[in-house]
Coordinates of C-alpha atoms and ligand atoms in Angstrom, one line a residue:
X1 CA -9.6 -4.3 -1.1
X2 CA -6.0 -4.1 -1.0
X3 CA -4.0 -7.2 -2.6
X4 CA -0.7 -8.0 -1.1
X5 CA 1.8 -9.4 -1.2
X6 CA 2.3 -8.2 -4.7
X7 CA 3.9 -10.4 -7.4
X8 CA 7.6 -10.3 -8.6
X9 CA 7.9 -10.4 -12.3
X10 CA 11.0 -11.7 -14.1
X11 CA 12.1 -9.6 -17.0
X12 CA 13.6 -11.4 -20.0
X13 CA 15.5 -9.7 -22.6
X14 CA 18.7 -10.1 -24.8
X15 CA 20.3 -7.1 -22.9
X16 CA 20.1 -8.9 -19.6
X17 CA 21.2 -12.1 -21.0
X18 CA 24.2 -10.6 -22.6
X19 CA 25.2 -8.6 -19.5
X20 CA 24.6 -11.7 -17.2
X21 CA 22.4 -9.6 -14.7
X22 CA 19.0 -10.6 -13.6
X23 CA 16.1 -8.1 -13.3
X24 CA 12.6 -8.6 -11.6
X25 CA 10.0 -5.9 -11.3
X26 CA 8.1 -5.9 -7.9
X27 CA 4.5 -5.4 -9.3
X28 CA 3.4 -3.0 -6.6
X29 CA 1.3 -1.3 -9.0
X30 CA -1.2 -4.2 -8.5
X31 CA -2.1 -3.4 -4.8
X32 CA -5.4 -1.9 -5.9
X33 CA -6.9 -0.4 -9.0
X34 CA -6.8 3.2 -7.7
X35 CA -4.7 3.1 -4.3
X36 CA -1.4 1.9 -5.8
X37 CA 2.1 0.9 -4.8
X38 CA 4.2 3.3 -2.7
X39 CA 1.2 5.6 -2.1
X40 CA -0.6 2.9 -0.4
X41 CA 2.4 1.5 1.4
X42 CA 3.0 5.1 2.8
X43 CA -0.7 5.6 3.7
X44 CA -1.2 2.2 5.3
X45 CA 0.2 3.0 9.0
X46 CA -1.0 6.9 8.6
X47 CA -4.6 5.6 8.5
X48 CA -4.0 3.1 11.1
X49 CA -2.5 5.8 13.3
X50 CA -5.7 8.3 12.6
X51 CA -7.9 5.3 13.7
X52 CA -6.1 4.9 16.8
X53 CA -6.5 8.6 17.8
X54 CA -10.1 8.2 16.6
X55 CA -9.8 10.9 13.9
X56 CA -12.1 10.4 10.9
X57 CA -10.8 13.3 8.9
X58 CA -7.4 13.2 6.9
X59 CA -5.8 16.4 5.6
X60 CA -2.9 16.3 3.4
X61 CA -1.1 18.3 0.7
X62 CA 0.0 18.1 -2.9
X63 CA 0.1 19.5 -6.4
X64 CA -2.9 19.4 -8.9
X65 CA -1.5 16.1 -10.5
X66 CA -0.3 14.5 -7.4
X67 CA -0.4 10.8 -7.1
X68 CA -0.6 11.1 -3.4
X69 CA -3.7 13.3 -3.6
X70 CA -5.3 10.8 -5.8
X71 CA -4.4 7.7 -3.7
X72 CA -5.5 9.6 -0.5
X73 CA -8.9 10.6 -2.0
X74 CA -9.5 7.1 -3.1
X75 CA -8.3 5.5 0.4
X76 CA -10.6 7.9 2.1
X77 CA -13.5 6.6 0.2
X78 CA -12.6 2.9 0.8
X79 CA -11.7 3.2 4.5
X80 CA -14.4 5.8 5.3
X81 CA -12.4 8.8 6.2
X82 CA -13.3 12.3 5.3
X83 CA -10.5 13.7 3.1
X84 CA -9.2 17.4 2.7
X85 CA -6.6 18.1 0.0
X86 CA -4.6 21.3 0.4
X87 CA -3.6 21.9 -3.2
X88 CA -0.7 23.8 -4.4
X89 CA -1.8 26.7 -6.8
X90 CA -4.9 28.5 -7.6
X91 CA -8.1 26.4 -8.7
X92 CA -8.0 26.1 -12.4
X93 CA -11.1 25.1 -14.2
X94 CA -11.7 22.5 -15.5
X95 CA -10.1 20.6 -12.8
X96 CA -7.1 18.4 -13.6
X97 CA -8.3 14.8 -14.1
X98 CA -6.6 14.0 -10.8
X99 CA -8.5 16.5 -8.9
X100 CA -11.7 15.7 -10.7
X101 CA -11.3 12.2 -9.7
X102 CA -10.4 13.1 -6.1
X103 CA -13.5 15.2 -5.9
X104 CA -15.6 12.4 -7.1
X105 CA -14.1 10.3 -4.3
X106 CA -15.3 13.0 -1.9
X107 CA -12.3 14.9 -1.3
X108 CA -12.7 18.4 -0.3
X109 CA -10.1 21.1 -1.6
X110 CA -8.4 24.2 -0.1
X111 CA -6.3 25.9 -2.8
X112 CA -3.2 27.9 -1.9
X113 CA -1.4 30.1 -4.2
X114 CA 2.2 29.0 -5.1
X115 CA 3.5 31.8 -2.7
X116 CA 1.4 30.7 0.2
X117 CA 2.0 27.0 -0.2
X118 CA 5.3 27.1 1.6
X119 CA 3.7 28.4 4.7
X120 CA 1.2 25.4 4.8
X121 CA 2.4 23.9 8.0
X122 CA 2.4 27.4 9.9
X123 CA 0.3 27.4 13.1
X124 CA -1.9 30.2 11.7
X125 CA -2.9 28.2 8.6
X126 CA -3.5 25.0 10.6
X127 CA -5.7 26.7 13.1
X128 CA -7.5 28.1 10.1
X129 CA -8.0 24.6 8.8
X130 CA -9.0 23.4 12.3
X131 CA -11.8 25.9 12.9
X132 CA -13.0 25.1 9.4
X133 CA -13.0 21.3 9.5
X134 CA -12.6 20.2 13.1
X135 CA -9.9 17.9 14.2
X136 CA -8.0 16.2 11.5
X137 CA -5.0 13.9 11.1
X138 CA -2.3 15.6 8.9
X139 CA -0.3 13.8 6.4
X140 CA 2.6 15.6 4.7
X141 CA 3.1 15.9 0.9
X142 CA 3.6 12.5 -0.7
X143 CA 2.4 10.7 2.4
X144 CA 6.1 10.9 3.5
X145 CA 6.7 10.6 7.4
X146 CA 7.7 8.0 10.0
X147 CA 4.5 5.9 9.3
X148 CA 5.2 5.9 5.6
X149 CA 8.6 4.1 6.1
X150 CA 7.1 1.3 8.0
X151 CA 4.6 0.5 5.4
X152 CA 7.3 0.7 2.6
X153 CA 9.5 -1.6 4.7
X154 CA 6.6 -4.1 4.6
X155 CA 6.7 -3.9 0.8
X156 CA 10.4 -4.6 0.7
X157 CA 9.8 -7.7 3.1
X158 CA 7.7 -9.3 0.6
X159 CA 10.6 -9.8 -1.8
X160 CA 11.3 -13.5 -1.5
X161 CA 14.3 -13.8 -3.8
X162 CA 17.9 -13.0 -3.0
X163 CA 18.9 -9.7 -4.5
X164 CA 21.8 -7.2 -4.2
X165 CA 20.2 -3.9 -5.7
X166 CA 16.9 -2.5 -5.3
X167 CA 15.7 0.4 -7.6
X168 CA 13.1 2.8 -6.9
X169 CA 11.5 6.0 -8.4
X170 CA 11.9 9.2 -6.3
X171 CA 10.2 12.4 -5.3
X172 CA 10.1 13.3 -1.8
X173 CA 12.5 10.3 -1.2
X174 CA 10.1 8.5 1.4
X175 CA 10.2 5.4 -0.6
X176 CA 13.9 5.4 -1.0
X177 CA 14.3 6.0 2.8
X178 CA 11.8 3.2 3.7
X179 CA 13.7 0.8 1.4
X180 CA 17.2 1.5 2.6
X181 CA 15.9 1.1 6.1
X182 CA 14.4 -2.3 5.5
X183 CA 17.4 -3.7 3.7
X184 CA 20.6 -2.4 5.4
X185 CA 22.8 -5.0 3.7
X186 CA 21.7 -4.2 0.2
X187 CA 22.2 -1.3 -2.1
X188 CA 19.2 0.9 -2.9
X189 CA 19.2 3.4 -5.7
X190 CA 16.7 6.2 -6.0
X191 CA 16.1 7.6 -9.4
X192 CA 15.2 11.2 -9.0
X193 CA 12.5 12.6 -11.2
X194 CA 13.0 16.1 -9.8
X195 CA 15.8 18.7 -10.6
X196 CA 15.6 19.8 -6.9
X197 CA 18.4 20.3 -4.6
X198 CA 19.0 19.0 -1.1
X199 CA 17.5 15.5 -1.8
X200 CA 20.3 13.9 0.1
X201 CA 19.6 15.9 3.2
X202 CA 15.9 15.0 3.0
X203 CA 16.7 11.2 3.1
X204 CA 19.1 11.7 6.0
X205 CA 16.3 13.7 7.8
X206 CA 14.0 10.7 7.3
X207 CA 16.4 7.7 8.4
X208 CA 19.3 9.3 10.2
X209 CA 23.0 9.2 9.5
X210 CA 23.4 5.4 10.3
X211 CA 22.4 4.2 6.8
X212 CA 24.7 4.6 3.9
X213 CA 23.3 1.9 1.7
X214 CA 21.5 4.4 -0.6
X215 CA 22.4 6.6 -3.4
X216 CA 20.4 9.1 -5.5
X217 CA 20.9 8.8 -9.3
X218 CA 20.2 12.3 -10.7
X219 CA 20.9 11.4 -14.3
X220 CA 17.4 10.4 -15.7
X221 CA 15.2 13.1 -14.6
X222 CA 14.4 14.1 -18.3
X223 CA 14.0 17.7 -17.6
X224 CA 12.2 17.5 -14.1
X225 CA 9.1 16.7 -12.5
X226 CA 6.2 15.7 -15.0
X227 CA 8.5 16.4 -18.0
X228 CA 8.7 14.1 -20.9
X229 CA 10.7 13.5 -23.8
X230 CA 10.0 11.5 -27.2
X231 CA 12.7 9.0 -26.1
X232 CA 10.7 8.4 -22.8
X233 CA 7.5 8.0 -24.5
X234 CA 8.9 5.4 -26.9
X235 CA 10.6 3.6 -24.0
X236 CA 7.3 3.2 -22.3
X237 CA 5.6 1.8 -25.4
X238 CA 8.3 -0.6 -26.0
X239 CA 8.6 -1.7 -22.6
X240 CA 4.9 -2.4 -22.4
X241 CA 5.0 -4.2 -25.7
X242 CA 7.8 -6.5 -24.6
X243 CA 7.1 -7.2 -21.0
X244 CA 3.4 -6.3 -20.5
X245 CA 3.9 -3.8 -17.8
X246 CA 2.7 -0.3 -18.2
X247 CA 5.0 2.4 -16.6
X248 CA 3.6 5.9 -16.0
X249 CA 5.6 9.0 -17.3
X250 CA 6.5 10.6 -13.9
X251 CA 8.5 8.1 -12.1
X252 CA 8.5 4.5 -13.0
X253 CA 9.4 5.0 -16.5
X254 CA 12.4 7.3 -15.7
X255 CA 13.5 4.8 -13.1
X256 CA 13.3 1.7 -15.5
X257 CA 15.0 3.8 -18.3
X258 CA 17.8 4.6 -15.9
X259 CA 18.1 0.8 -14.7
X260 CA 18.2 -0.5 -18.3
X261 CA 20.7 2.2 -19.4
X262 CA 23.0 1.6 -16.4
X263 CA 22.8 -2.2 -17.4
X264 CA 23.7 -1.3 -20.9
X265 CA 26.8 0.6 -19.6
X266 CA 28.0 -2.2 -17.4
X267 CA 27.3 -0.3 -14.3
X268 CA 26.4 -3.6 -12.4
X269 CA 28.8 -6.3 -12.0
X270 CA 28.0 -9.8 -13.9
X271 CA 25.8 -11.9 -11.8
X272 CA 24.0 -9.0 -10.1
X273 CA 20.3 -9.5 -8.9
X274 CA 18.3 -6.4 -9.3
X275 CA 14.8 -5.9 -8.1
X276 CA 13.0 -2.7 -9.7
X277 CA 9.9 -1.6 -7.9
X278 CA 6.8 -0.7 -9.9
X279 CA 5.5 1.9 -7.3
X280 CA 2.3 2.4 -9.2
X281 CA 1.1 5.9 -10.0
X282 CA -1.2 4.9 -12.9
X283 CA -4.1 7.2 -12.5
X284 CA -7.3 5.8 -13.9
X285 CA -9.8 8.7 -14.2
Ligands
PLP1 C1 5.1 9.4 -5.3 C2 5.6 8.4 -6.4 C3 7.0 8.1 -6.3 C4 7.9 8.9 -5.4 O1 7.8 8.5 -4.1 P1 8.6 9.4 -2.9 O2 8.3 8.4 -1.8 O3 7.8 10.7 -2.8 O4 10.0 9.4 -3.3 C5 7.6 7.1 -7.1 N1 6.8 6.4 -7.9 C6 5.4 6.6 -8.1 C7 4.6 5.9 -9.0 C8 4.8 7.7 -7.2 O5 3.6 7.9 -7.4

């Protein structure tokens, strides 16, 4: 069962008092033990659409540690969809804990080499999938598409306090786009965990040119996707000790580190109310 609305937790710290800013964490990691945060928000209307089309099979894409693959597999089990995961890279045994979990939930895998993976949306590949699995509802990597934005918007609508800034972690940018669209009058900062180029273009493609209330901060990627440093590890430990909130190493810890660091550097004017979204991503094997 999905538990929404998710709570808002006020963060107390000397830094915040000294800088006269307030910080709340939207605990969207609490939607479900397995199907958390933005991955649930992005799936919700995709699942609804698949049902409308009377399609019982979901086919989606991701890397061998993908939170989206993890959440889709769990959602498939919970909501009675067959799930197929097209996975980037050769099958490496033993499976990653993500894929082992997904398999346990009933997901079937198709492995594509890193050189084949870019062709995953080609007609010939999709035809091949169709003849193998029958009709399916296709959800892109990270769950990011038009249906995703609607679900993310609902998450933002749950925030009942007045705020000026929303902070989110960022991979594909679907969450940032959904947030920006939901609160046109506020400023939304996406903290990128990737080194990749072209992120701005991706956001514009998702929400169009009409929105200018978002920015991408690229200063806190800590070396890129799934890269860690000792500094980040100790930040996760101390944040949990002080506030009782567990952050994962790929997205939410980098975002929260960035928010705290910007606060300490007086990036936000005194009196700013900030909401940081805990988008989940705590994979439990
Ligand atoms: C996938 C994920 C993100 C990134 O979301 P995008 O919509 O792809 O930008 C952020 N936080 C967590 C915990 C995630 O799992």
